[in-house]
PDB file of C-alpha atoms in Angstrom:
ATOM      1  CA  UNK A   1      -9.594 -40.475   4.977  1.00 45.00           C
ATOM      2  CA  UNK A   2      -6.742 -38.389   6.256  1.00 44.00           C
ATOM      3  CA  UNK A   3      -3.254 -39.746   6.245  1.00 46.00           C
ATOM      4  CA  UNK A   4      -0.295 -38.939   8.455  1.00 46.00           C
ATOM      5  CA  UNK A   5       1.153 -36.787   5.790  1.00 48.00           C
ATOM      6  CA  UNK A   6      -1.566 -34.233   5.926  1.00 46.00           C
ATOM      7  CA  UNK A   7      -0.221 -30.794   6.958  1.00 49.00           C
ATOM      8  CA  UNK A   8      -2.664 -29.907   9.700  1.00 49.00           C
ATOM      9  CA  UNK A   9      -4.076 -33.328  10.693  1.00 51.00           C
ATOM     10  CA  UNK A  10      -5.535 -33.643  14.155  1.00 59.00           C
ATOM     11  CA  UNK A  11      -3.032 -36.418  15.067  1.00 60.00           C
ATOM     12  CA  UNK A  12       0.621 -35.459  15.446  1.00 64.00           C
ATOM     13  CA  UNK A  13       3.641 -37.719  15.599  1.00 64.00           C
ATOM     14  CA  UNK A  14       7.032 -37.416  17.244  1.00 65.00           C
ATOM     15  CA  UNK A  15      10.352 -37.977  15.497  1.00 66.00           C
ATOM     16  CA  UNK A  16      10.077 -41.782  15.933  1.00 68.00           C
ATOM     17  CA  UNK A  17       6.625 -41.950  14.286  1.00 63.00           C
ATOM     18  CA  UNK A  18       4.744 -42.576  17.484  1.00 62.00           C
ATOM     19  CA  UNK A  19       1.498 -40.585  18.032  1.00 58.00           C
ATOM     20  CA  UNK A  20       1.645 -37.704  20.449  1.00 59.00           C
ATOM     21  CA  UNK A  21      -1.287 -37.323  22.866  1.00 55.00           C
ATOM     22  CA  UNK A  22      -3.318 -34.170  22.251  1.00 57.00           C
ATOM     23  CA  UNK A  23      -2.809 -32.998  25.818  1.00 56.00           C
ATOM     24  CA  UNK A  24       1.002 -33.452  25.495  1.00 52.00           C
ATOM     25  CA  UNK A  25       2.877 -30.217  26.307  1.00 57.00           C
ATOM     26  CA  UNK A  26       5.647 -31.221  23.855  1.00 56.00           C
ATOM     27  CA  UNK A  27       3.281 -30.773  20.907  1.00 55.00           C
ATOM     28  CA  UNK A  28       3.902 -27.383  19.439  1.00 56.00           C
ATOM     29  CA  UNK A  29       0.282 -27.106  18.290  1.00 57.00           C
ATOM     30  CA  UNK A  30      -0.830 -27.124  21.999  1.00 57.00           C
ATOM     31  CA  UNK A  31       1.283 -23.993  22.705  1.00 58.00           C
ATOM     32  CA  UNK A  32      -1.025 -21.009  23.383  1.00 60.00           C
ATOM     33  CA  UNK A  33      -0.771 -17.973  21.050  1.00 64.00           C
ATOM     34  CA  UNK A  34      -0.416 -14.325  22.023  1.00 62.00           C
ATOM     35  CA  UNK A  35       2.237 -11.976  23.468  1.00 65.00           C
ATOM     36  CA  UNK A  36       5.101 -13.301  25.572  1.00 63.00           C
ATOM     37  CA  UNK A  37       8.169 -11.997  27.312  1.00 62.00           C
ATOM     38  CA  UNK A  38      11.115 -13.674  25.754  1.00 57.00           C
ATOM     39  CA  UNK A  39      14.932 -13.531  25.866  1.00 58.00           C
ATOM     40  CA  UNK A  40      14.949 -10.654  23.334  1.00 54.00           C
ATOM     41  CA  UNK A  41      12.009  -8.749  24.733  1.00 59.00           C
ATOM     42  CA  UNK A  42       8.333  -9.070  23.700  1.00 75.00           C
ATOM     43  CA  UNK A  43       7.440 -11.723  21.219  1.00 79.00           C
ATOM     44  CA  UNK A  44       4.133 -12.758  19.783  1.00 82.00           C
ATOM     45  CA  UNK A  45       3.390 -16.506  19.241  1.00 84.00           C
ATOM     46  CA  UNK A  46       1.166 -16.861  16.246  1.00 85.00           C
ATOM     47  CA  UNK A  47       0.124 -19.929  14.087  1.00 86.00           C
ATOM     48  CA  UNK A  48       2.972 -20.971  11.752  1.00 86.00           C
ATOM     49  CA  UNK A  49       1.222 -19.892   8.512  1.00 88.00           C
ATOM     50  CA  UNK A  50       0.745 -16.449   9.834  1.00 90.00           C
ATOM     51  CA  UNK A  51       4.359 -16.323  10.988  1.00 90.00           C
ATOM     52  CA  UNK A  52       5.525 -17.202   7.473  1.00 91.00           C
ATOM     53  CA  UNK A  53       3.393 -14.487   5.942  1.00 93.00           C
ATOM     54  CA  UNK A  54       4.532 -11.844   8.442  1.00 92.00           C
ATOM     55  CA  UNK A  55       8.146 -12.786   7.934  1.00 93.00           C
ATOM     56  CA  UNK A  56       7.944 -12.649   4.132  1.00 95.00           C
ATOM     57  CA  UNK A  57       5.974  -9.453   3.793  1.00 96.00           C
ATOM     58  CA  UNK A  58       7.857  -7.529   6.626  1.00 96.00           C
ATOM     59  CA  UNK A  59      11.146  -8.464   4.998  1.00 96.00           C
ATOM     60  CA  UNK A  60       9.877  -7.463   1.503  1.00 97.00           C
ATOM     61  CA  UNK A  61       8.614  -4.175   2.922  1.00 97.00           C
ATOM     62  CA  UNK A  62      11.830  -3.442   4.717  1.00 97.00           C
ATOM     63  CA  UNK A  63      13.915  -4.108   1.599  1.00 98.00           C
ATOM     64  CA  UNK A  64      11.686  -1.932  -0.643  1.00 98.00           C
ATOM     65  CA  UNK A  65      11.829   0.956   1.825  1.00 98.00           C
ATOM     66  CA  UNK A  66      15.589   0.660   2.191  1.00 98.00           C
ATOM     67  CA  UNK A  67      15.893   0.744  -1.613  1.00 97.00           C
ATOM     68  CA  UNK A  68      13.620   3.905  -1.872  1.00 97.00           C
ATOM     69  CA  UNK A  69      15.463   5.600   1.028  1.00 98.00           C
ATOM     70  CA  UNK A  70      18.932   4.999  -0.436  1.00 97.00           C
ATOM     71  CA  UNK A  71      17.698   6.119  -3.908  1.00 96.00           C
ATOM     72  CA  UNK A  72      16.394   9.343  -2.414  1.00 96.00           C
ATOM     73  CA  UNK A  73      19.657  10.003  -0.549  1.00 96.00           C
ATOM     74  CA  UNK A  74      21.493   9.297  -3.835  1.00 95.00           C
ATOM     75  CA  UNK A  75      19.161  11.809  -5.569  1.00 95.00           C
ATOM     76  CA  UNK A  76      19.912  14.369  -2.855  1.00 95.00           C
ATOM     77  CA  UNK A  77      23.656  14.092  -3.265  1.00 93.00           C
ATOM     78  CA  UNK A  78      24.008  13.682  -7.053  1.00 89.00           C
ATOM     79  CA  UNK A  79      23.082  16.708  -9.295  1.00 83.00           C
ATOM     80  CA  UNK A  80      22.886  14.415 -12.355  1.00 87.00           C
ATOM     81  CA  UNK A  81      20.769  11.613 -10.869  1.00 89.00           C
ATOM     82  CA  UNK A  82      17.922  10.288 -12.989  1.00 94.00           C
ATOM     83  CA  UNK A  83      15.644  10.298 -10.044  1.00 93.00           C
ATOM     84  CA  UNK A  84      16.582  13.879  -9.091  1.00 94.00           C
ATOM     85  CA  UNK A  85      15.998  15.050 -12.653  1.00 93.00           C
ATOM     86  CA  UNK A  86      12.626  13.368 -12.729  1.00 95.00           C
ATOM     87  CA  UNK A  87      11.615  14.961  -9.398  1.00 94.00           C
ATOM     88  CA  UNK A  88      12.790  18.422 -10.460  1.00 93.00           C
ATOM     89  CA  UNK A  89      10.915  18.065 -13.778  1.00 95.00           C
ATOM     90  CA  UNK A  90       7.642  16.994 -12.095  1.00 95.00           C
ATOM     91  CA  UNK A  91       7.880  19.697  -9.413  1.00 95.00           C
ATOM     92  CA  UNK A  92       8.685  22.356 -12.138  1.00 95.00           C
ATOM     93  CA  UNK A  93       5.742  21.134 -14.154  1.00 96.00           C
ATOM     94  CA  UNK A  94       3.555  21.590 -11.149  1.00 96.00           C
ATOM     95  CA  UNK A  95       5.041  25.068 -10.571  1.00 94.00           C
ATOM     96  CA  UNK A  96       6.323  24.358  -7.048  1.00 94.00           C
ATOM     97  CA  UNK A  97      10.039  24.005  -7.601  1.00 91.00           C
ATOM     98  CA  UNK A  98      11.808  24.828  -4.255  1.00 94.00           C
ATOM     99  CA  UNK A  99      15.359  26.285  -4.104  1.00 95.00           C
ATOM    100  CA  UNK A 100      18.184  23.803  -4.588  1.00 93.00           C
ATOM    101  CA  UNK A 101      19.251  23.687  -0.915  1.00 95.00           C
ATOM    102  CA  UNK A 102      15.636  22.977   0.243  1.00 95.00           C
ATOM    103  CA  UNK A 103      15.244  20.231  -2.377  1.00 94.00           C
ATOM    104  CA  UNK A 104      18.474  18.571  -1.189  1.00 95.00           C
ATOM    105  CA  UNK A 105      17.309  18.708   2.448  1.00 96.00           C
ATOM    106  CA  UNK A 106      13.778  17.338   1.619  1.00 96.00           C
ATOM    107  CA  UNK A 107      15.229  14.460  -0.471  1.00 96.00           C
ATOM    108  CA  UNK A 108      17.768  13.591   2.302  1.00 97.00           C
ATOM    109  CA  UNK A 109      15.354  13.777   5.131  1.00 98.00           C
ATOM    110  CA  UNK A 110      12.767  11.735   3.211  1.00 98.00           C
ATOM    111  CA  UNK A 111      15.462   9.181   2.325  1.00 97.00           C
ATOM    112  CA  UNK A 112      16.506   8.777   5.959  1.00 98.00           C
ATOM    113  CA  UNK A 113      12.847   8.573   6.934  1.00 98.00           C
ATOM    114  CA  UNK A 114      12.291   5.640   4.557  1.00 98.00           C
ATOM    115  CA  UNK A 115      15.362   3.810   5.946  1.00 98.00           C
ATOM    116  CA  UNK A 116      14.125   4.308   9.560  1.00 98.00           C
ATOM    117  CA  UNK A 117      10.681   3.086   8.500  1.00 98.00           C
ATOM    118  CA  UNK A 118      12.204  -0.057   6.868  1.00 97.00           C
ATOM    119  CA  UNK A 119      14.154  -0.787   9.986  1.00 97.00           C
ATOM    120  CA  UNK A 120      11.104  -0.380  12.166  1.00 97.00           C
ATOM    121  CA  UNK A 121       9.015  -2.717   9.946  1.00 96.00           C
ATOM    122  CA  UNK A 122      11.829  -5.326  10.015  1.00 95.00           C
ATOM    123  CA  UNK A 123      12.250  -5.137  13.866  1.00 93.00           C
ATOM    124  CA  UNK A 124       8.532  -5.478  14.448  1.00 92.00           C
ATOM    125  CA  UNK A 125       8.363  -8.472  12.002  1.00 92.00           C
ATOM    126  CA  UNK A 126      11.122 -10.254  13.936  1.00 89.00           C
ATOM    127  CA  UNK A 127       8.998 -10.154  17.136  1.00 89.00           C
ATOM    128  CA  UNK A 128       6.785 -12.872  15.845  1.00 87.00           C
ATOM    129  CA  UNK A 129       7.365 -16.568  16.507  1.00 84.00           C
ATOM    130  CA  UNK A 130       5.510 -19.506  15.068  1.00 83.00           C
ATOM    131  CA  UNK A 131       3.752 -22.037  17.260  1.00 76.00           C
ATOM    132  CA  UNK A 132       5.644 -24.904  15.710  1.00 71.00           C
ATOM    133  CA  UNK A 133       9.094 -23.241  16.320  1.00 75.00           C
ATOM    134  CA  UNK A 134       9.394 -24.510  19.902  1.00 61.00           C
ATOM    135  CA  UNK A 135       9.643 -22.486  23.101  1.00 59.00           C
ATOM    136  CA  UNK A 136      12.340 -19.931  23.888  1.00 55.00           C
ATOM    137  CA  UNK A 137      15.415 -21.186  25.764  1.00 58.00           C
ATOM    138  CA  UNK A 138      14.775 -19.124  28.916  1.00 54.00           C
ATOM    139  CA  UNK A 139      11.148 -20.120  29.315  1.00 55.00           C
ATOM    140  CA  UNK A 140      10.672 -20.977  33.023  1.00 59.00           C
ATOM    141  CA  UNK A 141       8.068 -23.654  32.125  1.00 58.00           C
ATOM    142  CA  UNK A 142      10.761 -25.542  30.242  1.00 52.00           C
ATOM    143  CA  UNK A 143      12.764 -27.729  32.658  1.00 49.00           C
TER     144      UNK A 143
END
């Protein structure tokens, strides 16, 4: 037997506890999924579980790439950085140590690249909207 407390039960209830008909447009589970044009540009409506996963992992990926990017910029600007010392040691061990100016440029460009990548991942992650989040405010079907 399923109770009204099940997460994805086939019957949904409104805020007063009354059952909502399955063909009711106010039920967020009846909202179609897929790309939409919203107030902030394109958005993609997905099931709520997928929305939570996308939000968590895109934010985590953005934070990690920001951290790596700023660490590389720090290594490019500081001569005594632990990361820079490690990179110089590894490159020297491989026999491909570039001149100091080239190393600074490579580290700085790579750091900025990681920051831009993190920004792109975060922006793309914010384009998703869960089915159960309601419709956007400027949706013409909402009157």
